[in-house]
Short mmCIF file of C-alpha atoms and ligand atoms in Angstrom, two decimals:
data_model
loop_
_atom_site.label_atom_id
_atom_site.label_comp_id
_atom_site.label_asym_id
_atom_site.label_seq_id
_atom_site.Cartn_x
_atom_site.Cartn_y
_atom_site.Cartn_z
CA UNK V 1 7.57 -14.99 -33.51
CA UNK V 2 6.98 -14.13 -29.92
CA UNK V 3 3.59 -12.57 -28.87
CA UNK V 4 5.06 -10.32 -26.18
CA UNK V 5 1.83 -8.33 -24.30
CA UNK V 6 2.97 -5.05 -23.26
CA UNK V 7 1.34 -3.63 -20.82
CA UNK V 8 0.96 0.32 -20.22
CA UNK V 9 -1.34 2.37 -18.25
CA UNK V 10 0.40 5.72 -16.79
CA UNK V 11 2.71 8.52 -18.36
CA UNK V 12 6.05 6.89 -17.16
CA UNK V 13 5.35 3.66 -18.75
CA UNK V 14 4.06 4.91 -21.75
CA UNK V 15 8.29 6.48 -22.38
CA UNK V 16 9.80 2.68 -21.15
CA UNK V 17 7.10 0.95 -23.02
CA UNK V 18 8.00 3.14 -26.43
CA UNK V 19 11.44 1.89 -26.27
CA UNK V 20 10.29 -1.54 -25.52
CA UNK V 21 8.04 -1.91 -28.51
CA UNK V 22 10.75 -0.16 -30.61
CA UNK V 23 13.20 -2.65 -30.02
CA UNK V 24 10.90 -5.98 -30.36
CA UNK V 25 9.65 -4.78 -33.46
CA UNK V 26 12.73 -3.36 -34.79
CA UNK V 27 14.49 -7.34 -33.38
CA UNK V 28 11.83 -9.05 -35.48
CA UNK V 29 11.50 -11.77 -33.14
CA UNK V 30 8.67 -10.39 -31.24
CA UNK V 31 4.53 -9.78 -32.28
CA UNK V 32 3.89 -7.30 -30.03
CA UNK V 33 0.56 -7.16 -28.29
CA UNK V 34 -0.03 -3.37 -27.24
CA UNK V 35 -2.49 -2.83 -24.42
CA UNK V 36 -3.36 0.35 -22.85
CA UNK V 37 -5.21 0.16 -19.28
CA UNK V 38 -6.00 3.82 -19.47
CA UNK V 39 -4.83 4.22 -15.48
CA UNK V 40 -4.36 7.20 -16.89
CA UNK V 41 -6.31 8.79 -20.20
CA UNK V 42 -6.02 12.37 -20.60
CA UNK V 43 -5.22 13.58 -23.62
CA UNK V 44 -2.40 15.64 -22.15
CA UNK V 45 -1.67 12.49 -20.14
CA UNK V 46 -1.32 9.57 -22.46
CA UNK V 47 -2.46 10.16 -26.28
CA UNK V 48 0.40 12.95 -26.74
CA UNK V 49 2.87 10.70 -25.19
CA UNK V 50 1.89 7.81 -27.98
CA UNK V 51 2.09 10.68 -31.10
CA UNK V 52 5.46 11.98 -30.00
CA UNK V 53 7.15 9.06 -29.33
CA UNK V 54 6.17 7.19 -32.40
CA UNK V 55 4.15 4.61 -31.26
CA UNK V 56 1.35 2.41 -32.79
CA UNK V 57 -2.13 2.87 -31.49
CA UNK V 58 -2.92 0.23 -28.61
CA UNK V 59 -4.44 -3.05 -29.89
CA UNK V 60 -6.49 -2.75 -26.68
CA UNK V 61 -7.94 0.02 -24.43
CA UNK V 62 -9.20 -1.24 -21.64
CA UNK V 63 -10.95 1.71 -19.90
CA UNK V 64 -9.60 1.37 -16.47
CA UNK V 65 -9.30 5.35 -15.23
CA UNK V 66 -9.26 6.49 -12.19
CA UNK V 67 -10.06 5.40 -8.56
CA UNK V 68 -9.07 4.35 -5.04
CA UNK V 69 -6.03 1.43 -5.23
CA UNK V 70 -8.06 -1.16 -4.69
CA UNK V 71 -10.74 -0.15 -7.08
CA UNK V 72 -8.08 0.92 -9.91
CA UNK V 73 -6.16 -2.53 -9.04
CA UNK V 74 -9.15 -4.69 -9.12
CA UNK V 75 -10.39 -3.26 -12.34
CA UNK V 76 -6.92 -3.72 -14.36
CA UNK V 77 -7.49 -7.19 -13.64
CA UNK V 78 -10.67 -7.96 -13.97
CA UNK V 79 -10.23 -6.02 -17.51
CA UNK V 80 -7.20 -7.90 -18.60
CA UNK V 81 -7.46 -11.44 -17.33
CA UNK V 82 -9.63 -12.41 -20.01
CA UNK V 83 -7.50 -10.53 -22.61
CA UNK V 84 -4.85 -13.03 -21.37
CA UNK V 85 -7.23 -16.10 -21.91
CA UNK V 86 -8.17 -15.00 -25.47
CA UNK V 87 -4.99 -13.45 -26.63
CA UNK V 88 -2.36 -16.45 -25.26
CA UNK V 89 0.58 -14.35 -25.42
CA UNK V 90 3.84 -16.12 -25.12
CA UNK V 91 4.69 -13.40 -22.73
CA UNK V 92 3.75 -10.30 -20.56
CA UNK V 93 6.22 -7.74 -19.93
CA UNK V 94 5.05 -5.04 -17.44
CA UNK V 95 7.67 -1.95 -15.92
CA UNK V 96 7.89 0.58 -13.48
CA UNK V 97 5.95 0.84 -10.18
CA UNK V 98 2.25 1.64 -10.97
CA UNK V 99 -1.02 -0.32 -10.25
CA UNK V 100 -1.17 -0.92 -13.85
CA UNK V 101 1.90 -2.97 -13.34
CA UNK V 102 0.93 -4.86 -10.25
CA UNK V 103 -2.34 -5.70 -10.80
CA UNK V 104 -1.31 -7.12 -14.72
CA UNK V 105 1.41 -8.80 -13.11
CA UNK V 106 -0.59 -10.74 -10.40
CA UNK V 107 -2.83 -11.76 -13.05
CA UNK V 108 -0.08 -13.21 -15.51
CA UNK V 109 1.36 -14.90 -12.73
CA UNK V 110 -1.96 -16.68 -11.89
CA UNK V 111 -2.43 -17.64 -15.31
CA UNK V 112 0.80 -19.11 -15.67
CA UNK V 113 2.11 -16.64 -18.41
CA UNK V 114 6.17 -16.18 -18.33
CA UNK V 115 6.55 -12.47 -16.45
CA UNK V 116 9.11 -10.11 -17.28
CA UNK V 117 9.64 -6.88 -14.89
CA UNK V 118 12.03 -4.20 -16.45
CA UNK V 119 13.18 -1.83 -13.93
CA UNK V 120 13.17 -4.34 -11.67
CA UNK V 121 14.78 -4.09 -8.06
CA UNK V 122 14.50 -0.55 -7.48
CA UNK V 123 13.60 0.25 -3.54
CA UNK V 124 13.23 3.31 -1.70
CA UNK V 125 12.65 1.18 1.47
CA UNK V 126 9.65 3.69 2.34
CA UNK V 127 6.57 1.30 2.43
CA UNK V 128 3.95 4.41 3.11
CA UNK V 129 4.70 4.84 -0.94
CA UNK V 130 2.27 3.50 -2.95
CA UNK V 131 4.91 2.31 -5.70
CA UNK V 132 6.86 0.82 -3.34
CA UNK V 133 4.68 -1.97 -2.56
CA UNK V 134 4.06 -2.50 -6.49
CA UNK V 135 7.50 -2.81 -6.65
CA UNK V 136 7.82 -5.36 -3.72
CA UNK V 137 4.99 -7.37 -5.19
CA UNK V 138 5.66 -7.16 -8.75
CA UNK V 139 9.24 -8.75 -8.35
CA UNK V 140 8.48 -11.21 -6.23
CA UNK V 141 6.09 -13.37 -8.80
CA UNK V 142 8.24 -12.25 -11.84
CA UNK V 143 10.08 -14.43 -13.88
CA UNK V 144 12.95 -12.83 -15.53
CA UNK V 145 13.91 -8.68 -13.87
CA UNK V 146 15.78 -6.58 -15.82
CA UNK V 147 17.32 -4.14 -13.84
CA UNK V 148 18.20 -0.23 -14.63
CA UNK V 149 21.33 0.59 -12.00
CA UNK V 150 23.26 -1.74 -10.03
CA UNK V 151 20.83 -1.03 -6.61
CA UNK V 152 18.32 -3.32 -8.55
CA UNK V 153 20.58 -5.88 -8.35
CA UNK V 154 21.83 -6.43 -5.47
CA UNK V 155 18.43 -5.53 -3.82
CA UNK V 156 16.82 -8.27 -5.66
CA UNK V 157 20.15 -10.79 -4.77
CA UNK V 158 19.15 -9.73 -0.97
CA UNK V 159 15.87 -10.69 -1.66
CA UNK V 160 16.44 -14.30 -2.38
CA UNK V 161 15.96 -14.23 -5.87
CA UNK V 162 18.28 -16.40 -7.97
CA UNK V 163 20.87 -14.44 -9.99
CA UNK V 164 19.98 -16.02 -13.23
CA UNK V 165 16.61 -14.48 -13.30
CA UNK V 166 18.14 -11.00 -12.71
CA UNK V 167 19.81 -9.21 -15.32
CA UNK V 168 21.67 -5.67 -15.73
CA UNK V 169 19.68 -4.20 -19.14
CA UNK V 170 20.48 -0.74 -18.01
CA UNK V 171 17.87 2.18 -18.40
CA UNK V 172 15.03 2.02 -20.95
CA UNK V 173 13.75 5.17 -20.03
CA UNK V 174 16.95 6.83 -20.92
CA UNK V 175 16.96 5.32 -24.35
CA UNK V 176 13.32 6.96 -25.51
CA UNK V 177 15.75 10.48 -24.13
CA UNK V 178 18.06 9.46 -26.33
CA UNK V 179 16.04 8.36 -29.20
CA UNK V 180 13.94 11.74 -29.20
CA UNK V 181 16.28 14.01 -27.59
CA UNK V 182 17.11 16.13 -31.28
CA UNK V 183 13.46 16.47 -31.80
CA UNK V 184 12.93 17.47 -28.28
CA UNK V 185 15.45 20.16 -28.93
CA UNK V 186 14.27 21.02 -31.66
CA UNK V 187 10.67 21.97 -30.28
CA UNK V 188 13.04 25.47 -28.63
CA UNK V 189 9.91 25.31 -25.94
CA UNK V 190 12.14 27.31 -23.63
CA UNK V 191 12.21 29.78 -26.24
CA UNK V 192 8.74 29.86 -27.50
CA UNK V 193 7.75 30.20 -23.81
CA UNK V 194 10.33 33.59 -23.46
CA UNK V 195 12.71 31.58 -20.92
CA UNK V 196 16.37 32.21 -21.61
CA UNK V 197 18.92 28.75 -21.07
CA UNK V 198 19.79 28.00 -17.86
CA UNK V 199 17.93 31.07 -15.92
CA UNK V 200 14.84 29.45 -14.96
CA UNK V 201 13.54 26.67 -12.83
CA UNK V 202 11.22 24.00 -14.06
CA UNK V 203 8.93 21.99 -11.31
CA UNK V 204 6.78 18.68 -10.85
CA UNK V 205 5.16 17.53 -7.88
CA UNK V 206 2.61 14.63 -7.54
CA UNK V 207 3.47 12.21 -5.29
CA UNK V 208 0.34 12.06 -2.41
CA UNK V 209 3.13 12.35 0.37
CA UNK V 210 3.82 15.89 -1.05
CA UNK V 211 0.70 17.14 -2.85
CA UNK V 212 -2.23 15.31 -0.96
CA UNK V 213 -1.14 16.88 2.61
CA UNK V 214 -2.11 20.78 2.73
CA UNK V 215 0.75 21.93 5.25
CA UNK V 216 3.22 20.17 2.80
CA UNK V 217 1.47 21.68 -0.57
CA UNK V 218 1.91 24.99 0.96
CA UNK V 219 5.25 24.77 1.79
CA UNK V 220 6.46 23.68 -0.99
CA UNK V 221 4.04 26.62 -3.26
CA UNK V 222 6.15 28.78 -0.32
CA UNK V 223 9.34 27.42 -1.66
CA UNK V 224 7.97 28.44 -5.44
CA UNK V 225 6.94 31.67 -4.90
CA UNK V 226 10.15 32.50 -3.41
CA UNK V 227 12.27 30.93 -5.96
CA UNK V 228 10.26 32.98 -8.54
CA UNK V 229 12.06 36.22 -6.94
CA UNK V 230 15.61 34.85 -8.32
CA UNK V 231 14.37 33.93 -11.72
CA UNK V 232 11.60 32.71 -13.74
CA UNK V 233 9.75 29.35 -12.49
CA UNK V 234 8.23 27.17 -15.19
CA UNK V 235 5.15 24.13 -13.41
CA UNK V 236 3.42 22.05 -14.89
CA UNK V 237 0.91 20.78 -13.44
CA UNK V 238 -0.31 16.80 -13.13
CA UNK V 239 -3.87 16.70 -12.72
CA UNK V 240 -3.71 15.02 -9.12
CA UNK V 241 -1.95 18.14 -8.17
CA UNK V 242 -3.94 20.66 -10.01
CA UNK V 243 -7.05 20.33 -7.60
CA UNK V 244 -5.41 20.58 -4.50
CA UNK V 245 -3.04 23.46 -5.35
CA UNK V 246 -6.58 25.03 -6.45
CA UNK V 247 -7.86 25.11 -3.35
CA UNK V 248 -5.49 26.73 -1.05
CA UNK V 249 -4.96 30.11 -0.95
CA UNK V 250 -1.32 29.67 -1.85
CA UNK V 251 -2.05 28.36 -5.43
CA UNK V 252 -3.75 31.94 -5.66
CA UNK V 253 -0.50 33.33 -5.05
CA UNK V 254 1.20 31.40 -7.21
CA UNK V 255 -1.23 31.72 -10.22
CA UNK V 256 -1.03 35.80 -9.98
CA UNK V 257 3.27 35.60 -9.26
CA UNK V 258 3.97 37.30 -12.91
CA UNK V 259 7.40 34.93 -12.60
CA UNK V 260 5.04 31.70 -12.02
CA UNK V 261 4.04 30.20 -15.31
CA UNK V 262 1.58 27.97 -14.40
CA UNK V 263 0.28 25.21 -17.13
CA UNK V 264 -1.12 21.71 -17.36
CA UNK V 265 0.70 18.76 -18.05
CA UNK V 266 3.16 19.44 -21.32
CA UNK V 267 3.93 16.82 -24.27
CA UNK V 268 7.57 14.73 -23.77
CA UNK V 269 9.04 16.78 -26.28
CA UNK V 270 8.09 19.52 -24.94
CA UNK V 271 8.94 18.87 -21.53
CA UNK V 272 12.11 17.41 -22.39
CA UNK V 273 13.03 20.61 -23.89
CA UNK V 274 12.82 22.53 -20.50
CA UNK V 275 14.98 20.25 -18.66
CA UNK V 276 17.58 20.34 -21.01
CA UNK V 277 17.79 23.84 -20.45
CA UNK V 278 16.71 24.57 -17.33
CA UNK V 279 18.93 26.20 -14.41
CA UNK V 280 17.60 23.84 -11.87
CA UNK V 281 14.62 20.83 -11.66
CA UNK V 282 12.96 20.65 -8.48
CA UNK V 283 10.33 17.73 -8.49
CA UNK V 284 9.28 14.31 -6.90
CA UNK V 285 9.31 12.40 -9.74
CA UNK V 286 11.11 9.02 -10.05
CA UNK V 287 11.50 9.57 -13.72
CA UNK V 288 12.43 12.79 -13.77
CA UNK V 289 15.71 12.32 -11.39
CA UNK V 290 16.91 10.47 -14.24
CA UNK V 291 16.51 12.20 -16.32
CA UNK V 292 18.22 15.11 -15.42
CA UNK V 293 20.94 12.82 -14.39
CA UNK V 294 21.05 11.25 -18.03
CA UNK V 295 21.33 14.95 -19.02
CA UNK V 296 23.47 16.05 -16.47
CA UNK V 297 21.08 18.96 -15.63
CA UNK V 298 21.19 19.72 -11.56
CA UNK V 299 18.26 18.05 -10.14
CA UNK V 300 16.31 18.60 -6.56
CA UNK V 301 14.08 15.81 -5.01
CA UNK V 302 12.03 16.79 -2.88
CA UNK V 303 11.84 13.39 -0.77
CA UNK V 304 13.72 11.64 2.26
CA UNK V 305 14.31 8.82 0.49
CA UNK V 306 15.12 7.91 -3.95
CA UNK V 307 14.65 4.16 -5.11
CA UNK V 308 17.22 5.73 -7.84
CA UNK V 309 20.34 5.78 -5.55
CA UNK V 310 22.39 6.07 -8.69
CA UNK V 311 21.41 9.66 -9.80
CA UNK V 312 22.43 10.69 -6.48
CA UNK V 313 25.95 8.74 -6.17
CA UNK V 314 26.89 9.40 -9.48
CA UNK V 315 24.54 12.05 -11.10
CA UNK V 316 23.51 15.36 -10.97
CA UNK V 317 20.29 14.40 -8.50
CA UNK V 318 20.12 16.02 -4.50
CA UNK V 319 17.76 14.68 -2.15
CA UNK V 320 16.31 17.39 0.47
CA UNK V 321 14.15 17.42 2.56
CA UNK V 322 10.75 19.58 2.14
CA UNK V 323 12.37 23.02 3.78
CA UNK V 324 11.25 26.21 1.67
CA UNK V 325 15.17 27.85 3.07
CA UNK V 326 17.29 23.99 1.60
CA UNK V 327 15.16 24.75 -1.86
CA UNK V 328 16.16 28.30 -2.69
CA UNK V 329 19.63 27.71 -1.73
CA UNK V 330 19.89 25.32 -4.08
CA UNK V 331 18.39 27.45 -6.54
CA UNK V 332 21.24 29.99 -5.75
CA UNK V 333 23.40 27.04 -5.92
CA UNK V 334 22.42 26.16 -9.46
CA UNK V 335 22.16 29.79 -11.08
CA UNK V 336 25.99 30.35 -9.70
CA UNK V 337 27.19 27.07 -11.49
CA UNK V 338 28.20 25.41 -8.59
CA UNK V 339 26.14 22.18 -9.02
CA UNK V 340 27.94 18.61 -8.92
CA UNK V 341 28.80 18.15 -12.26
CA UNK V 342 27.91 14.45 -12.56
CA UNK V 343 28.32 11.52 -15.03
CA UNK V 344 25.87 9.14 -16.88
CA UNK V 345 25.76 5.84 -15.44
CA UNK V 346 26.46 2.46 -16.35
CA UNK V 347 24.13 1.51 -19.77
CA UNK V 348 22.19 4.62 -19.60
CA UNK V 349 23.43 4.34 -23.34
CA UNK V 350 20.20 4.20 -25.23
CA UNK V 351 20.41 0.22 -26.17
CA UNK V 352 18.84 -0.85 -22.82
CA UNK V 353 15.52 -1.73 -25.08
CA UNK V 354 17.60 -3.67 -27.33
CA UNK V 355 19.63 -5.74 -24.68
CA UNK V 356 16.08 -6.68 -23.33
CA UNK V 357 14.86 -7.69 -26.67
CA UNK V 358 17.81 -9.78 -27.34
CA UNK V 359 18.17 -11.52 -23.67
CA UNK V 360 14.43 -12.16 -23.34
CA UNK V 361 14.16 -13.64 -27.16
CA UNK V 362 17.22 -16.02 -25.95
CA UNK V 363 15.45 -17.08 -22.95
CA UNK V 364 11.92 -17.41 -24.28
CA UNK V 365 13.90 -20.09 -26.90
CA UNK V 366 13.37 -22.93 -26.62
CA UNK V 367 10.97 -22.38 -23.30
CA UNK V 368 11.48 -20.42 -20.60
CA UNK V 369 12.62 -22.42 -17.09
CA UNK V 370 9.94 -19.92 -15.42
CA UNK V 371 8.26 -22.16 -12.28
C1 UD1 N 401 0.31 7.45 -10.86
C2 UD1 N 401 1.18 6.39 -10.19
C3 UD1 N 401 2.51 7.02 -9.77
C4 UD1 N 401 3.19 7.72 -10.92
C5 UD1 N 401 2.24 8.71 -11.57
C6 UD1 N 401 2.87 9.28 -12.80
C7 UD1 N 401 0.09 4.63 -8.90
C8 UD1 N 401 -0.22 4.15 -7.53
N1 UD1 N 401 0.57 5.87 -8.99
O1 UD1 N 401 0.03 8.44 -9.88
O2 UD1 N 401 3.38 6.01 -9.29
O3 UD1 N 401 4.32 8.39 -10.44
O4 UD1 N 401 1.02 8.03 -11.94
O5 UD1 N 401 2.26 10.43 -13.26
O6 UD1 N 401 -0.09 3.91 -9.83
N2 UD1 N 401 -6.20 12.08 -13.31
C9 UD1 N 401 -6.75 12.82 -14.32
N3 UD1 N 401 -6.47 12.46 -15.61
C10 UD1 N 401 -5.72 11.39 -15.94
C11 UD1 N 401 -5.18 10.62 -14.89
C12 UD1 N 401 -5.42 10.98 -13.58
O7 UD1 N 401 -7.45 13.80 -14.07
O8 UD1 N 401 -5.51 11.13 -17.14
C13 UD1 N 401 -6.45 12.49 -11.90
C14 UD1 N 401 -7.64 11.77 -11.26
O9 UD1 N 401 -8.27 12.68 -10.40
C15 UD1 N 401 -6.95 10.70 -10.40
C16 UD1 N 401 -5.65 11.38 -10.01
O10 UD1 N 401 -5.30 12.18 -11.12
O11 UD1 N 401 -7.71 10.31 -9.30
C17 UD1 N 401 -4.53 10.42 -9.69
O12 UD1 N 401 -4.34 9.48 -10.77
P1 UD1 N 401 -3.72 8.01 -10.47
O13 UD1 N 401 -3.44 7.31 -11.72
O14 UD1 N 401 -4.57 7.30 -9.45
O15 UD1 N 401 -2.39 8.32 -9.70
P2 UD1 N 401 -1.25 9.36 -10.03
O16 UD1 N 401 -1.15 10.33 -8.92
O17 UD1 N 401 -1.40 9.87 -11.41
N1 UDP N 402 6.65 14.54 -18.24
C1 UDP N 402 6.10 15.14 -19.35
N2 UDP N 402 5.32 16.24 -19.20
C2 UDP N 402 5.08 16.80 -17.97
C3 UDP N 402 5.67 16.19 -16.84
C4 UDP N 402 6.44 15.05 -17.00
O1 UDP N 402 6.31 14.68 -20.48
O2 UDP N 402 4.36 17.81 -17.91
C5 UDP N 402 7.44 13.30 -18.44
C6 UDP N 402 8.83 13.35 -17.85
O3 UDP N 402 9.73 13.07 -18.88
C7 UDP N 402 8.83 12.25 -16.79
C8 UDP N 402 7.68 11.37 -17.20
O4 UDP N 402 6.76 12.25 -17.82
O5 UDP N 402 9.99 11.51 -16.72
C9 UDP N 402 6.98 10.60 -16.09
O6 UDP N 402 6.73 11.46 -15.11
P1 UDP N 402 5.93 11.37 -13.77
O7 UDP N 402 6.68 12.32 -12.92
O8 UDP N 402 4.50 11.60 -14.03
O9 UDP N 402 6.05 9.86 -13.22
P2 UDP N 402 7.09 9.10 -12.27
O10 UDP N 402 8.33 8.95 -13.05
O11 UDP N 402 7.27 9.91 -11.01
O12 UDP N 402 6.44 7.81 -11.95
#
């Protein structure tokens, strides 16, 4: 057996690492080694996300939270480098963009453990983003990269790194959709919460770029408020986000708008739910955009730039820029029908987990060629 660590710390890795430790169990050529860093810890944050999407309890916490980059980067290290010395895994498999991710995978790399990135190679070529540079970093002292859309690929090819340590898995976060996706209907949160299919607009927003900056915050609560006069606008709201909105005036307006429902951050069910029957998404998110392209549900992100090129080429996804007037057009846009229709891409089939498990078992056997 292979004692794969997996490493995950915030909300989107807890969906890709679900699929992950589905498929290395399910293989049984993997003992996986589940370790949370708590980046993030909320119960509406992280313990939901393990319930729902059947996972085991972490073998390790390691009580991380939050705090500036370097402080949250330093501690994930300092907390797991001696799990690594104890544990010995054969392996340490780290995805997405986070500081969890970085900061694990500088400290595999310097204790010589094989390193395997999935969702490797995405770039929005916007180094002021935070995730950007984890994803710079992270790839560049991994062994084996396992890459979501073809972007990944041929960033990674331009990068110098040899083609035999990069390899086209396809979307893990698109298999947990498609593994939960009936339950997720099932839930009828659109219902319970007296929205009718395809009439309302559901809403994210936490990147620092959009919700750290006041002016940008406001306009984009402007946008909200007047997308509420066209139909019902459902937000959710991460916890970065939650304090800032709080203390502008405009998050006043917004929390008294009787076509605002404003609520804390909602289960994956749950939340998957409202996008499948949404009229229109308008968020930041990375995850999100695909989502709603996965579901072919029309999609605004609100940034100059994706690291998901795909969901824009081929899916339902439309960058714009933060203009209040661009985002309730497109909510006219949506409610008419006259969205992009879209198609799935390449191995966004719900197996991505499984290729992984399969590839990286072959390669760990009899020794990986990792330098
Ligand atoms: C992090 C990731 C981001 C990802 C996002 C997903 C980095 C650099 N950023 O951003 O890439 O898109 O997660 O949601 O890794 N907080 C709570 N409760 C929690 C967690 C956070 O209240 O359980 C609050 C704290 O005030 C904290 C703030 O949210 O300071 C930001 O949390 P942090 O993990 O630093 O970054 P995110 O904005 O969540
Ligand atoms: N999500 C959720 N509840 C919410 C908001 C988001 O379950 O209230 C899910 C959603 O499926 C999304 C994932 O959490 O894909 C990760 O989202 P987030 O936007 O926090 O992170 P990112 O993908 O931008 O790094």
């Amino acid at each position: 057996m292979i004692k794969a660590a997996l490493i995950a710390g915030a909300r989107p890795n807890f969906i890709k690492i679900a699929a992950i430790e589905h498929a290395f169990r399910s293989s049984g050529k993997f003992k996986n080694l589940l370790i949370h860093t708590e980046q993030h810890y909320d119960a509406r944050m992280s313990d939901i996300f393990f319930r729902q999407l059947g996972m085991p309890e972490p073998d390790l916490y390691l009580g991380v939270g939050s705090g500036s980059h370097a402080e949250q980067t330093a501690r994930v290290m300092t907390e797991i480098e001696p799990v690594f010395i104890d544990h010995k895994p054969d392996v340490v498999v780290v995805v997405g963009d986070v500081n969890s991710t970085v900061a694990t995978a500088l400290t595999a790399r310097k204790l010589h453990i094989p390193l395997v990135h999935v969702e490797a190679g995405l770039r929005s070529f916007d180094r002021t983003m935070p995730e950007e540079v984890n994803r710079i970093v992270t790839d560049s002292i991994s062994d084996m990269m396992y890459v979501s859309e073809p972007s990944g690929r041929t960033h990674l090819l331009a990068e110098g790194h040899p083609e035999e340590r990069i390899v086209f898995t396809g979307n893990v976060m698109i298999d947990s959709l498609r593994r939960f996706q009936s339950k997720a209907a099932a839930t009828a949160e659109h219902t319970k919460r007296g929205l009718n299919e395809n009439e309302y607009f559901l809403i994210t927003a936490h990147r620092p770029a959009m919700v750290d900056v006041p002016e940008n915050l406001t306009i984009f609560a402007t946008a909200l408020l007047r997308l509420a006069d066209q139909a019902p606008v459902i937000f959710p709201i991460h916890p970065r986000t939650a304090s800032k909105l709080a203390s502008l005036d405009i998050g006043k307006r917004l929390e008294n708008h009787a076509n605002v429902h404003l609520t804390g951050p909602i289960g994956y069910l749950e939340f998957m739910c409202l996008m499948m029957h949404s009229g229109l998404i308008v968020t930041d998110s990375g995850g999100i955009q695909e989502e709603s392209t996965a579901l072919l549900k029309p999609c605004v992100t609100v940034r100059p730039n994706t690291e998901r090129p795909v969901t824009v080429k081929e899916g339902t996804n439309e960058l714009m820029d933060l203009d209040a007037a661009a985002i309730i057009d497109a909510g006219r846009r949506a409610l008419s029908g006259g969205w992009k229709k879209g198609r799935v891409p390449e191995l966004w089939d719900g197996k991505a987990a499984e290729r992984i498990a399969t590839h990286l078992a072959d390669w760990l056997s009899p020794g990986p060629a990792n330098s």
